[in-house]
Tab-separated table of C-alpha atoms and ligand atoms in Angstrom:
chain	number	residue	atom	x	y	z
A	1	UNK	CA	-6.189	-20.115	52.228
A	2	UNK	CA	-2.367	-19.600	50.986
A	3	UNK	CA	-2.677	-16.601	48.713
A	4	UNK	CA	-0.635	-17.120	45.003
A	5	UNK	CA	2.377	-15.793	44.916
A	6	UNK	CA	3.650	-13.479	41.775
A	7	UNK	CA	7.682	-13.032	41.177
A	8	UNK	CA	7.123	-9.607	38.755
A	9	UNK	CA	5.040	-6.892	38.995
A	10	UNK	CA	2.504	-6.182	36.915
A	11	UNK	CA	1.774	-2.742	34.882
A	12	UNK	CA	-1.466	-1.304	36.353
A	13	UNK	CA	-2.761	1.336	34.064
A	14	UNK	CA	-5.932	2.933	35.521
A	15	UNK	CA	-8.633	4.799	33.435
A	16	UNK	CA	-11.561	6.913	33.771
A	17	UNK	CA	-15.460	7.229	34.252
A	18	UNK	CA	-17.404	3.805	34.832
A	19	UNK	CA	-14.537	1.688	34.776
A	20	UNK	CA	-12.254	3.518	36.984
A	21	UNK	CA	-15.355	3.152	39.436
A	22	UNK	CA	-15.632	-0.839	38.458
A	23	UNK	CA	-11.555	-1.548	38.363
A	24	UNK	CA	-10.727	-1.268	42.200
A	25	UNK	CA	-14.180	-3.278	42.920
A	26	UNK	CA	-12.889	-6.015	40.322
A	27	UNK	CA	-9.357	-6.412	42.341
A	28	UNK	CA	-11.344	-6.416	45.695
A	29	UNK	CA	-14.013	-8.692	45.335
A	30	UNK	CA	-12.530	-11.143	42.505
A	31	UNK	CA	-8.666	-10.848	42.599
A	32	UNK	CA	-6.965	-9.863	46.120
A	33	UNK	CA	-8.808	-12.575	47.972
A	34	UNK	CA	-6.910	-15.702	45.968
A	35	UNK	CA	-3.723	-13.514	44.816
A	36	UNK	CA	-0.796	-11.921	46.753
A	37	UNK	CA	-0.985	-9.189	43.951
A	38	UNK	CA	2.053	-6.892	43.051
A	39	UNK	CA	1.585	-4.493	40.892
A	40	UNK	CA	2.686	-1.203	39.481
A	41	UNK	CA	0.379	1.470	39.531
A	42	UNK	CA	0.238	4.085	36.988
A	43	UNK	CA	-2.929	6.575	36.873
A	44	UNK	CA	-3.775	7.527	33.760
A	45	UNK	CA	-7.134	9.323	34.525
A	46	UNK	CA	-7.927	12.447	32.619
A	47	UNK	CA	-6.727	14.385	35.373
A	48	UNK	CA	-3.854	13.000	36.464
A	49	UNK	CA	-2.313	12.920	32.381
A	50	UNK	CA	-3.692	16.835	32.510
A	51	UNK	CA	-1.274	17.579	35.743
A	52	UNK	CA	1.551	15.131	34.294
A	53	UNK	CA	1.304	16.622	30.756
A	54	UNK	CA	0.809	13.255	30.222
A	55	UNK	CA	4.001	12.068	31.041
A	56	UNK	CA	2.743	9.423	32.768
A	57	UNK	CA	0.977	7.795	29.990
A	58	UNK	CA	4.785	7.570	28.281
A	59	UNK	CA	6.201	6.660	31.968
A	60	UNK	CA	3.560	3.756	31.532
A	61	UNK	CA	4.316	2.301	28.588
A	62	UNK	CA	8.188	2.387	29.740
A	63	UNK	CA	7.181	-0.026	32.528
A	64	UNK	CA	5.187	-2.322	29.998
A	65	UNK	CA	8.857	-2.556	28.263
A	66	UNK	CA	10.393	-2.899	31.137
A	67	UNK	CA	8.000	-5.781	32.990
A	68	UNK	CA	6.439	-7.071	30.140
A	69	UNK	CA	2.841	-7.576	30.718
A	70	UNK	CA	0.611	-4.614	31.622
A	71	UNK	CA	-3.291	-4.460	32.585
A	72	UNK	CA	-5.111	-1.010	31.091
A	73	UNK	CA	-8.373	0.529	32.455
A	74	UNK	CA	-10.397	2.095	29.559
A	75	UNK	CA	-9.515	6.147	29.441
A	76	UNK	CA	-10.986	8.980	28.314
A	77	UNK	CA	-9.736	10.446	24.646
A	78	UNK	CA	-10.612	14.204	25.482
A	79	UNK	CA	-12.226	16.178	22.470
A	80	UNK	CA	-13.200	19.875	22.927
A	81	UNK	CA	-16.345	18.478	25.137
A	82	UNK	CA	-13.969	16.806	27.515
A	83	UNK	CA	-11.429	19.538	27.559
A	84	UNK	CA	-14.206	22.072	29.122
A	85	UNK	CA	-15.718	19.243	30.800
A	86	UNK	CA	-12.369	18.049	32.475
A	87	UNK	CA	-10.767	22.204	32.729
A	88	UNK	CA	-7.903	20.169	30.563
A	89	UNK	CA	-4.829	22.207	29.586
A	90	UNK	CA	-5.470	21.031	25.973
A	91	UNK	CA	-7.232	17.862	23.634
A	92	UNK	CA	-4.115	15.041	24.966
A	93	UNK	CA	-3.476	12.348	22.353
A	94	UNK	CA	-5.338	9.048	23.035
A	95	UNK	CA	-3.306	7.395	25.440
A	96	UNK	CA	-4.082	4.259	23.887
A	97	UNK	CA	-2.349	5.768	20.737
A	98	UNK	CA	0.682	7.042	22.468
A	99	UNK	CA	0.849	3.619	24.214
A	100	UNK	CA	0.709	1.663	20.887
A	101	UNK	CA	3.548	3.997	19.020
A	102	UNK	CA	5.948	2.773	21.922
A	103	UNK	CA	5.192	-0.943	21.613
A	104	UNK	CA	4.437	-1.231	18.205
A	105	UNK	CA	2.475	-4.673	17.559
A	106	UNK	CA	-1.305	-5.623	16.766
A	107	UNK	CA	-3.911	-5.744	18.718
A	108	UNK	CA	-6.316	-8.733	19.026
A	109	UNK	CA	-9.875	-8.534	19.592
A	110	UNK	CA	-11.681	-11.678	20.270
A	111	UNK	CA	-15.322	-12.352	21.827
A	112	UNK	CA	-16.518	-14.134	24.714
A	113	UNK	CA	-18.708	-16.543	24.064
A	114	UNK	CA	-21.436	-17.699	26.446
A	115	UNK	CA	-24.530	-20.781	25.109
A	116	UNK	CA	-26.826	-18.157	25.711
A	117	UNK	CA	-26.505	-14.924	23.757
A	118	UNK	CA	-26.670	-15.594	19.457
A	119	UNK	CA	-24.673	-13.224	17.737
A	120	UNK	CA	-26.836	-11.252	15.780
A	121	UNK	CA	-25.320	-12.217	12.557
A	122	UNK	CA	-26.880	-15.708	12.596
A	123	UNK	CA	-24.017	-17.553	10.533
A	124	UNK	CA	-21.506	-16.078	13.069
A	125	UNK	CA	-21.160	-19.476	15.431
A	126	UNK	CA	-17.350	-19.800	16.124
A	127	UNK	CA	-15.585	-16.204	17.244
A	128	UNK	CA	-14.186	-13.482	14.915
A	129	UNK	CA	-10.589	-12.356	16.026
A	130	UNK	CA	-10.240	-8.730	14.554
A	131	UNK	CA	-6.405	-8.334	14.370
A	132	UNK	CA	-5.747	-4.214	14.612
A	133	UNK	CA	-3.037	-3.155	13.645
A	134	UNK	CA	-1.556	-0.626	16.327
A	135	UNK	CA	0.947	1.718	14.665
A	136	UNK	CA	0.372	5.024	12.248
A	137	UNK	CA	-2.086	5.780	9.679
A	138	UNK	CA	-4.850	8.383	11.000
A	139	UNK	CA	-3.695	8.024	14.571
A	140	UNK	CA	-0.428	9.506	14.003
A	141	UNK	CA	-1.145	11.862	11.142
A	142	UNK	CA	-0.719	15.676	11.075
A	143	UNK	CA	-3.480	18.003	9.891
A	144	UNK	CA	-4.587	21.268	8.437
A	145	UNK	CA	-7.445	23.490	8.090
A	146	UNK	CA	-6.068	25.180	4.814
A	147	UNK	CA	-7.826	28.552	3.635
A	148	UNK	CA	-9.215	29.576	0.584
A	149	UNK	CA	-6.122	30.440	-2.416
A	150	UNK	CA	-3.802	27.942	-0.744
A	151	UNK	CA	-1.725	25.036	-2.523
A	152	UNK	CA	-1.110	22.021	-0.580
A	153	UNK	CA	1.700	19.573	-1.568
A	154	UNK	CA	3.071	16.306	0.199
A	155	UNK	CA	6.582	17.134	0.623
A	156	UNK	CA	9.268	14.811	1.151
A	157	UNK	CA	12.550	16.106	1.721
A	158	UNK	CA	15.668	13.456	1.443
A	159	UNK	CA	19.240	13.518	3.253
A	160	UNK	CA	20.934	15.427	0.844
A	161	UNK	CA	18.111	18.141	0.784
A	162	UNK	CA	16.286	17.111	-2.748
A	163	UNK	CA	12.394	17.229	-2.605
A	164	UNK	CA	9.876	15.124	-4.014
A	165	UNK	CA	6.685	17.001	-4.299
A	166	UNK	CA	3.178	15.674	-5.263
A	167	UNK	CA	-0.109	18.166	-5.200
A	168	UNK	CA	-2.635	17.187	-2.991
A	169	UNK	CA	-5.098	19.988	-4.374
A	170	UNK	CA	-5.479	23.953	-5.121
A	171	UNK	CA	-7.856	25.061	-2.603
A	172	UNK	CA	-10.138	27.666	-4.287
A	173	UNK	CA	-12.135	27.556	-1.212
A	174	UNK	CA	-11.248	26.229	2.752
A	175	UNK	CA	-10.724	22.644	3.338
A	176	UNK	CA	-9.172	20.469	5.520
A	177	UNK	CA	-6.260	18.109	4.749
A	178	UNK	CA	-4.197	15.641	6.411
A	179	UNK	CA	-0.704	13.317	6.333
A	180	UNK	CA	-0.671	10.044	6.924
A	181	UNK	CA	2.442	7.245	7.681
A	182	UNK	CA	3.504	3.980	7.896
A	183	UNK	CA	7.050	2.165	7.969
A	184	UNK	CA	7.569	-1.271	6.185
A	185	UNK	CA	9.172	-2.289	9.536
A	186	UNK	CA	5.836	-1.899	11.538
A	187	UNK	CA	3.787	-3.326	8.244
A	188	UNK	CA	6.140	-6.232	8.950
A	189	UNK	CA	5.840	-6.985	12.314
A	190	UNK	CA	2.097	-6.807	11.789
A	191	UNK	CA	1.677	-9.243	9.442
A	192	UNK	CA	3.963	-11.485	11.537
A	193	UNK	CA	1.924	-11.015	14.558
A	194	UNK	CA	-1.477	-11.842	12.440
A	195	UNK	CA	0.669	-14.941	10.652
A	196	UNK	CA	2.262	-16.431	14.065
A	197	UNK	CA	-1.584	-15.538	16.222
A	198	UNK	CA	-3.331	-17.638	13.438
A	199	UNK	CA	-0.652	-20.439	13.851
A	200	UNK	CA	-1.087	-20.915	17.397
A	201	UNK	CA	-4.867	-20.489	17.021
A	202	UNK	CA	-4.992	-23.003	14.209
A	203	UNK	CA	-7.574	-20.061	12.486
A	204	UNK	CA	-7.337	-18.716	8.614
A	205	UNK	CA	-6.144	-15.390	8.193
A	206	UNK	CA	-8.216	-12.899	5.965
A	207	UNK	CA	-6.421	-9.741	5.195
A	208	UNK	CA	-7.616	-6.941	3.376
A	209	UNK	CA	-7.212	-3.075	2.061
A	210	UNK	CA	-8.631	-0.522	-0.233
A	211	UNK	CA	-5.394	-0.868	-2.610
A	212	UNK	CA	-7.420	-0.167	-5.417
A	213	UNK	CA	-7.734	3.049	-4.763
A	214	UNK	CA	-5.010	3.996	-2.686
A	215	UNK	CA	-2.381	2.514	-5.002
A	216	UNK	CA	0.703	2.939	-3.047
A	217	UNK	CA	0.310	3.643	0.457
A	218	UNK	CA	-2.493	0.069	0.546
A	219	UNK	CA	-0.407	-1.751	-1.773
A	220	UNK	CA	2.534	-1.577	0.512
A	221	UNK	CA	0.858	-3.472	3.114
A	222	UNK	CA	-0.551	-6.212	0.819
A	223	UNK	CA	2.448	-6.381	-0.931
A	224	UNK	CA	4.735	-7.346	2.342
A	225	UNK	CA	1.541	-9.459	3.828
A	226	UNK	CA	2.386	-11.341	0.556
A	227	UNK	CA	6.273	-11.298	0.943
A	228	UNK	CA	6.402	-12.548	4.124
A	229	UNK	CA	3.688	-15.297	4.139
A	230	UNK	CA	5.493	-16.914	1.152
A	231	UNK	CA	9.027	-16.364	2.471
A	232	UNK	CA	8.034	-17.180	6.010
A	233	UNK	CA	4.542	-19.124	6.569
A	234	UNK	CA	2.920	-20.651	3.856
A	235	UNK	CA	4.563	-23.980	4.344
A	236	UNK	CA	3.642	-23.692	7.992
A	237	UNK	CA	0.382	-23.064	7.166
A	238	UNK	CA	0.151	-25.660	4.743
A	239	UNK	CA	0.794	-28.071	7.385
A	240	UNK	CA	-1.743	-27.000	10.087
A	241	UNK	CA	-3.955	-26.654	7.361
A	242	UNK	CA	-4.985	-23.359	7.376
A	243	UNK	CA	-4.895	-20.596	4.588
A	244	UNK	CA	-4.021	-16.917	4.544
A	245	UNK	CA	-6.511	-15.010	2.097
A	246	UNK	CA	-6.197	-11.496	0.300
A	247	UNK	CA	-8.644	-9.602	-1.029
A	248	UNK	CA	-10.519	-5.847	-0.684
A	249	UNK	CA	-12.097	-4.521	2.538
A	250	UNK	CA	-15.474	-4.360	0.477
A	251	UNK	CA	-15.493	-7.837	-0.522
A	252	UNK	CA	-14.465	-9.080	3.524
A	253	UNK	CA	-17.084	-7.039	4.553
A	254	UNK	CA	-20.064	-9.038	2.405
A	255	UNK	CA	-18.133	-12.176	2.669
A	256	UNK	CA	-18.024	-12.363	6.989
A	257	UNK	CA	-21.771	-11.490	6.671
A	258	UNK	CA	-22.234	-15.206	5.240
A	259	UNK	CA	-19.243	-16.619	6.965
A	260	UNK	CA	-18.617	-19.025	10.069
A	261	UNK	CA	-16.634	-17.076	11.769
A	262	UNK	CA	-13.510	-19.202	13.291
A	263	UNK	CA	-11.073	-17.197	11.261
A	264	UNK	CA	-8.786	-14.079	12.510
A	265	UNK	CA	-9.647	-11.267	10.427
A	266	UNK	CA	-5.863	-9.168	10.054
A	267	UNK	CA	-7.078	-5.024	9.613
A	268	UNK	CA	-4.936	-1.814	9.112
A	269	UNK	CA	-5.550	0.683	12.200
A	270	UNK	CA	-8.919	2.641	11.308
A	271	UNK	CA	-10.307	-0.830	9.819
A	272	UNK	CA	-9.846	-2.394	12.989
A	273	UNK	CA	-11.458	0.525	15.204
A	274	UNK	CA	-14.503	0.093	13.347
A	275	UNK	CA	-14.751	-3.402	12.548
A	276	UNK	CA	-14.073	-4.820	15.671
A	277	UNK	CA	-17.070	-2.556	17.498
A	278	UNK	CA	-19.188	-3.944	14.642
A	279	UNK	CA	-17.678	-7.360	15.440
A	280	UNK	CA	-18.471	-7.027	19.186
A	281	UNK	CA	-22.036	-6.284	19.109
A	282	UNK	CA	-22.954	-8.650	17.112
A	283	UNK	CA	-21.227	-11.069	19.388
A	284	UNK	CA	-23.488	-9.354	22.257
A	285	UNK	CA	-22.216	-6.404	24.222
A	286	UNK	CA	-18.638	-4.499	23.980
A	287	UNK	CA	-18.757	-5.559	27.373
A	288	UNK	CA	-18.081	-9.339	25.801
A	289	UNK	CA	-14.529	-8.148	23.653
A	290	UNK	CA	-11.443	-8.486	25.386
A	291	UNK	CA	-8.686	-6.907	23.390
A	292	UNK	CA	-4.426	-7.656	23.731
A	293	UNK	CA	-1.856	-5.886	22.403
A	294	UNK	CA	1.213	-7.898	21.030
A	295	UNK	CA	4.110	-6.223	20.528
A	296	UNK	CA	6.877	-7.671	18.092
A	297	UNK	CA	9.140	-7.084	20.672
A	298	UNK	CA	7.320	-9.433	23.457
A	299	UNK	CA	5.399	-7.057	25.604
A	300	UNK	CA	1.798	-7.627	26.202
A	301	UNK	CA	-1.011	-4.994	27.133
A	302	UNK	CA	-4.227	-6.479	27.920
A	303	UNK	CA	-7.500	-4.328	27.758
A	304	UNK	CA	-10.895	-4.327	27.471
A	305	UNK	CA	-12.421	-2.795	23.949
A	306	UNK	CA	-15.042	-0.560	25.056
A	307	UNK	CA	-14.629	2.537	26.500
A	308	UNK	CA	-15.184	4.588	30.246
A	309	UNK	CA	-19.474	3.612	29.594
A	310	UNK	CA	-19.902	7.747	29.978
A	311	UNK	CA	-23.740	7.960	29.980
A	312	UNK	CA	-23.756	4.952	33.113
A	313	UNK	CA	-20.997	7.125	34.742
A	314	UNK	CA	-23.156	9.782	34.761
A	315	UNK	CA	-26.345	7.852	36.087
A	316	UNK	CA	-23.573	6.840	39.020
A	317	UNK	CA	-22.665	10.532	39.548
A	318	UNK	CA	-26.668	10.808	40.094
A	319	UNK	CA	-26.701	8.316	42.232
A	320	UNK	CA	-28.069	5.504	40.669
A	321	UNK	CA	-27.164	2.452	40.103
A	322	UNK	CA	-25.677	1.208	37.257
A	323	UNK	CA	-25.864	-2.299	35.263
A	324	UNK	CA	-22.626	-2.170	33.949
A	325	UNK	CA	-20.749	-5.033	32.705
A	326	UNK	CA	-17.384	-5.606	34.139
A	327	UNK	CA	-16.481	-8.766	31.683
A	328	UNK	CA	-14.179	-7.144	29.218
A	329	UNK	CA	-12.277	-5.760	32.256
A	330	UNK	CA	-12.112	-8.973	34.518
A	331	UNK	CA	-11.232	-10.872	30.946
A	332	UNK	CA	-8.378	-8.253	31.027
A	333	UNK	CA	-7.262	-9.118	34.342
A	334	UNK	CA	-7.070	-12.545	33.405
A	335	UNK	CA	-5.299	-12.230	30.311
A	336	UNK	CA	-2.795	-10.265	31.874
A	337	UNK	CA	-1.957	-12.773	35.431
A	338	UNK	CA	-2.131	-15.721	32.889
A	339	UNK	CA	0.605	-14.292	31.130
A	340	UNK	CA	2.219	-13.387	33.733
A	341	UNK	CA	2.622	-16.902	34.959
A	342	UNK	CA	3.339	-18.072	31.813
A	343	UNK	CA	6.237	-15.599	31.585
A	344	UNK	CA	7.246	-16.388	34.934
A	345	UNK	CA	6.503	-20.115	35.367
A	346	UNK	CA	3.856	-19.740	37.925
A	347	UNK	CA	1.212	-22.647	37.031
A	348	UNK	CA	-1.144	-21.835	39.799
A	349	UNK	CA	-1.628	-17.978	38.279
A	350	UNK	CA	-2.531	-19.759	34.997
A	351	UNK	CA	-5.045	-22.257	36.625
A	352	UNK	CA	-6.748	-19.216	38.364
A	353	UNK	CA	-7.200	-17.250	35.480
A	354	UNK	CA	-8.874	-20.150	34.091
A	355	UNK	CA	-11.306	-20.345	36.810
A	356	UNK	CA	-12.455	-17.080	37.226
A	357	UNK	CA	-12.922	-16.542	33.238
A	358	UNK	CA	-14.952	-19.866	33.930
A	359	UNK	CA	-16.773	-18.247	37.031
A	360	UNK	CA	-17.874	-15.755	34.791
A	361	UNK	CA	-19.025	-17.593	31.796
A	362	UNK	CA	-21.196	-19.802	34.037
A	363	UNK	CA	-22.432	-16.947	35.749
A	364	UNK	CA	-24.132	-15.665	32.444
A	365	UNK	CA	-25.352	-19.152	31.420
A	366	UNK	CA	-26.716	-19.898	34.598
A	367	UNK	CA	-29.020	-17.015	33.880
A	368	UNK	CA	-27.535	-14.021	36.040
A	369	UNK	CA	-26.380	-10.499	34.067
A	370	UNK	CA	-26.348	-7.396	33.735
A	371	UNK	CA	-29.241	-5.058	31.639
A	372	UNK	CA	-26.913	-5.054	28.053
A	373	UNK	CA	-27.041	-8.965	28.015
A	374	UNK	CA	-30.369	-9.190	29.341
A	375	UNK	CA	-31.470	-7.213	26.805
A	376	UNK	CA	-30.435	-9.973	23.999
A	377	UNK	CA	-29.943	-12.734	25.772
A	378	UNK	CA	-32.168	-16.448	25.144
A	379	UNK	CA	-33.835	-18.143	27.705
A	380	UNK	CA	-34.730	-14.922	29.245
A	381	UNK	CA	-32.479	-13.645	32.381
A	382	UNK	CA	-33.542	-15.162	35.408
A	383	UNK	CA	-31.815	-12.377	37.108
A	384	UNK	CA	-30.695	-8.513	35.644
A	385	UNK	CA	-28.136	-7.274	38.352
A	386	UNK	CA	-26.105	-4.289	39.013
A	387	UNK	CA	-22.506	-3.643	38.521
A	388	UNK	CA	-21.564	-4.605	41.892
A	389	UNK	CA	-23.878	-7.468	42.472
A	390	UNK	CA	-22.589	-9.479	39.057
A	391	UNK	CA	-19.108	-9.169	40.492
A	392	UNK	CA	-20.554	-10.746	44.013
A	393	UNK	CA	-22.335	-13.746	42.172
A	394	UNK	CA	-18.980	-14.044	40.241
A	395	UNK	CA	-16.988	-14.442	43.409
A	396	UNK	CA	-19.287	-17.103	44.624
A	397	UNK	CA	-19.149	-18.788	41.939
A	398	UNK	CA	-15.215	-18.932	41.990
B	401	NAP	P1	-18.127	3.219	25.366
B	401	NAP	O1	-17.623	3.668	26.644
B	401	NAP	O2	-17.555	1.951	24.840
B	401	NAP	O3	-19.696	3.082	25.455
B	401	NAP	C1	-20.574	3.050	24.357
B	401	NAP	C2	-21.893	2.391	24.754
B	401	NAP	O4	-21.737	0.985	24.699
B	401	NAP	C3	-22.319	2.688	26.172
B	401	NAP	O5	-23.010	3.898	26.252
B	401	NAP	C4	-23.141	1.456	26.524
B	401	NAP	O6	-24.424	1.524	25.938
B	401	NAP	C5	-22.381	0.368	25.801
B	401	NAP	N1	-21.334	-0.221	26.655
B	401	NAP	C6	-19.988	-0.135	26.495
B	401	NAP	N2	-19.359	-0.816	27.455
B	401	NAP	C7	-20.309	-1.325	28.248
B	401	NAP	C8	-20.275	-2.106	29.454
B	401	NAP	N3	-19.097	-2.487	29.983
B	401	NAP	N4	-21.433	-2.483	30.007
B	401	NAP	C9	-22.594	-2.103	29.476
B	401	NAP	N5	-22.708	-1.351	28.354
B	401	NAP	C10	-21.576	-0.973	27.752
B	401	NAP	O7	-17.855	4.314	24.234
B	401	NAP	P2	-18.145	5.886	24.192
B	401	NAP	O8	-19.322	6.219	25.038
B	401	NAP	O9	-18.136	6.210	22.763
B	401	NAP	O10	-16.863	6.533	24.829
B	401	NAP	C11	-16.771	6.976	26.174
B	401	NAP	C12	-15.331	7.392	26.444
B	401	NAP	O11	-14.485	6.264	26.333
B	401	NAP	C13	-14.788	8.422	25.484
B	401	NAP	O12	-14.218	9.489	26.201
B	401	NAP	C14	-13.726	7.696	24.663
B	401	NAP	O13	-12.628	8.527	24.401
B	401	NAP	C15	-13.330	6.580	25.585
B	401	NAP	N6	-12.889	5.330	24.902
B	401	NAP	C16	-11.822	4.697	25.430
B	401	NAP	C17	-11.393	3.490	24.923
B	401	NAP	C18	-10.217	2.816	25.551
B	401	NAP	O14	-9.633	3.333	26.478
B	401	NAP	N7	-9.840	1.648	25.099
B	401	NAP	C19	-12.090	2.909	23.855
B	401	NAP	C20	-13.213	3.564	23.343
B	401	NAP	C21	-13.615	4.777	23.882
B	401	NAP	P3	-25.724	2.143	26.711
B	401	NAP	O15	-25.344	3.520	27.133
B	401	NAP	O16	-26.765	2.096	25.653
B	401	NAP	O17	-26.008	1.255	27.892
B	402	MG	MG1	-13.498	1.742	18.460
């Protein structure tokens, strides 16, 4: 069989634990054997960012810009565990984080759906998209452990050297504090992302902050959601007959209890973290998430949204076998080669994308999975397979 050509390269980032073990069996068994792959190949395992000093997370994310579509393995985000686990040089940023600050953009988290795994939330029959915003708030602040008898102020100093001050509190005792941003530029794009994703999904958009509390900093990001739908969208949305809907996190958080689903839920950075794990599991495994990241500028990282599976990486170290599932990942392969040949007018790498996400689906319906989809899944499994095995009744399938 002719193997299908690609014109441009795409953006390998590679990742850690149980998935860097998974990614070069995906490629193998599911990917070289129909595709005359070219890609470029960036390694951002723990160790390799340690000895770069994690340059080549930031050399990564310059190729994305450059190529335009990149594929990202799940990575470690070392804590003080990891740095003595690892012998690290230091706690490096989240490369996802770094990553997102150079594109910019939202990312979009949307489940995979197969007839036989109910979400738990029973209501829940059409998918959630969780847009995430990628830029700022708690994963680019600064922070302090401040000591007892300290003062801490915001301080923001202008061109011409004036200050505007504003106390944050008079420690009597220790405490911790921390600085947050955002730019209305980045608020912007997001809500266009969330605006133009809904429009081409034909989905509602539900948007919502805490701007009750935090007056300003919240209220800036409902106020240019607002702005810009009116300016830009609403008659668009009007016509495809969809609506875009404000109100407090709270109140989306009872309300998508109750809900359909079938609507793209738009979330600032932290909200999206959390929500879209919450999101997931309901929807069945992590494993079931697959997760893009749009930039405003056109560049497109696809991932899965789980992370390296740690306590299965350490069965493997053991040497057991693992029941890992590999969907998010393959899902981001997919994502990734389909836009690829849609960037580069290559019809055949659409198709195949289509056919192995279908592979996969009916793999799972037709009764054969691994041990986190077993364990929720109805019928019963006919078969609970390891890592490796799923991936071989996936190629047969193709
Ligand atoms: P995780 O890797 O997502 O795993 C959490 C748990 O979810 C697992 O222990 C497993 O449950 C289940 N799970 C997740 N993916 C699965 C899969 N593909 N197949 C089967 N079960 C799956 O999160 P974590 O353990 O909190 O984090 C581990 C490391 O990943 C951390 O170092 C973190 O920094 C990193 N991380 C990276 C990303 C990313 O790169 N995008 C995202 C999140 C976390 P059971 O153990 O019960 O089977
Ligand atoms: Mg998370």
């Amino acid at each position: 069989m002719e193997k299908i050509r690609m014109k441009t390269p795409l953006v390998e980032l590679d990742g850690d634990e149980m998935t860097r073990v998974l990614w070069p069996l995906i490629k193998e068994k599911l990917i070289l054997p129909f595709i005359d792959l070219k890609v470029e190949y960036y390694d951002l395992g723990i160790q390799n960012r340690d000895r770069t000093d994690d340059r080549v997370t930031v050399e990564a994310a310059e190729a994305i810009i450059k190529y335009g579509v990149g594929v990202k393995n799940a990575t470690i985000t070392p804590n003080a565990d990891r740095v003595v686990e690892y012998k690290l040089k230091k706690q490096w940023k989240s490369p996802n984080g770094t990553i997102r600050a150079m594109l910019d953009g939202t990312v979009f988290r949307k489940p995979i759906m197969v007839k036989n795994v109910q979400p738990s939330v029973r209501s829940w029959v059409k998918p959630i998209v969780v847009g995430r915003h990628a830029y700022g708030d708690v994963y680019r602040n600064a922070e302090l452990y401040v000591e007892a008898g300290c003062k801490a102020e915001l301080v923001v100093t202008d061109e011409h050297g004036v200050e505007k001050r504003e106390l944050i509190h008079d420690f009597a005792e220790a405490g911790v504090i921390q600085g947050m941003h955002n730019t209305d530029a980045s608020i912007a794009s997001f809500a266009r992302s969330c605006f133009e994703y809904s429009l081409d999904q034909k989905v509602d958009c539900w948007f919502a902050t805490k701007d009750t509390i935090s007056k300003i900093y919240d209220q800036r990001f409902k106020n240019i959601f607002e702005e810009i739908f009116n300016l830009e969208y609403k008659d668009k949305f009007k016509a495809s007959g969809i609506e875009f809907f404000y109100t407090l996190i709270d109140d989306v958080v009872a309300r998508i209890m109750k809900h359909e689903g079938g609507i793209l839920w738009a979330c600032k950075n932290y909200d999206g973290d959390v929500m879209s794990d919450m999101v997931a599991s309901s929807f069945g495994s992590l494993a079931m998430m697959t997760s893009v990241l749009v930039s405003p500028k056109g560049y497109f990282e696809y991932e899965a949204a789980h992370g390296t599976v740690q306590r299965h990486y350490y069965k493997h170290l053991k040497g057991e076998k693992t029941s890992t599932n590999a969907v998010a990942l393959i899902f981001a392969w997919t994502g990734a080669l389909a836009k690829r040949g849609e960037l580069d007018g290559i019809p055949e790498l659409i198709l195949f994308a289509q056919k192995l996400e279908k592979a996969v689906v009916q793999t799972i319906e037709s009764g054969v999975m691994t041990g986190d989809l077993a364990a929720i899944c109805s019928p019963p499994a006919l078969r609970v397979v390891y890592s490796e095995e799923f991936l071989d009744e996936i190629a047969k399938n193709i």
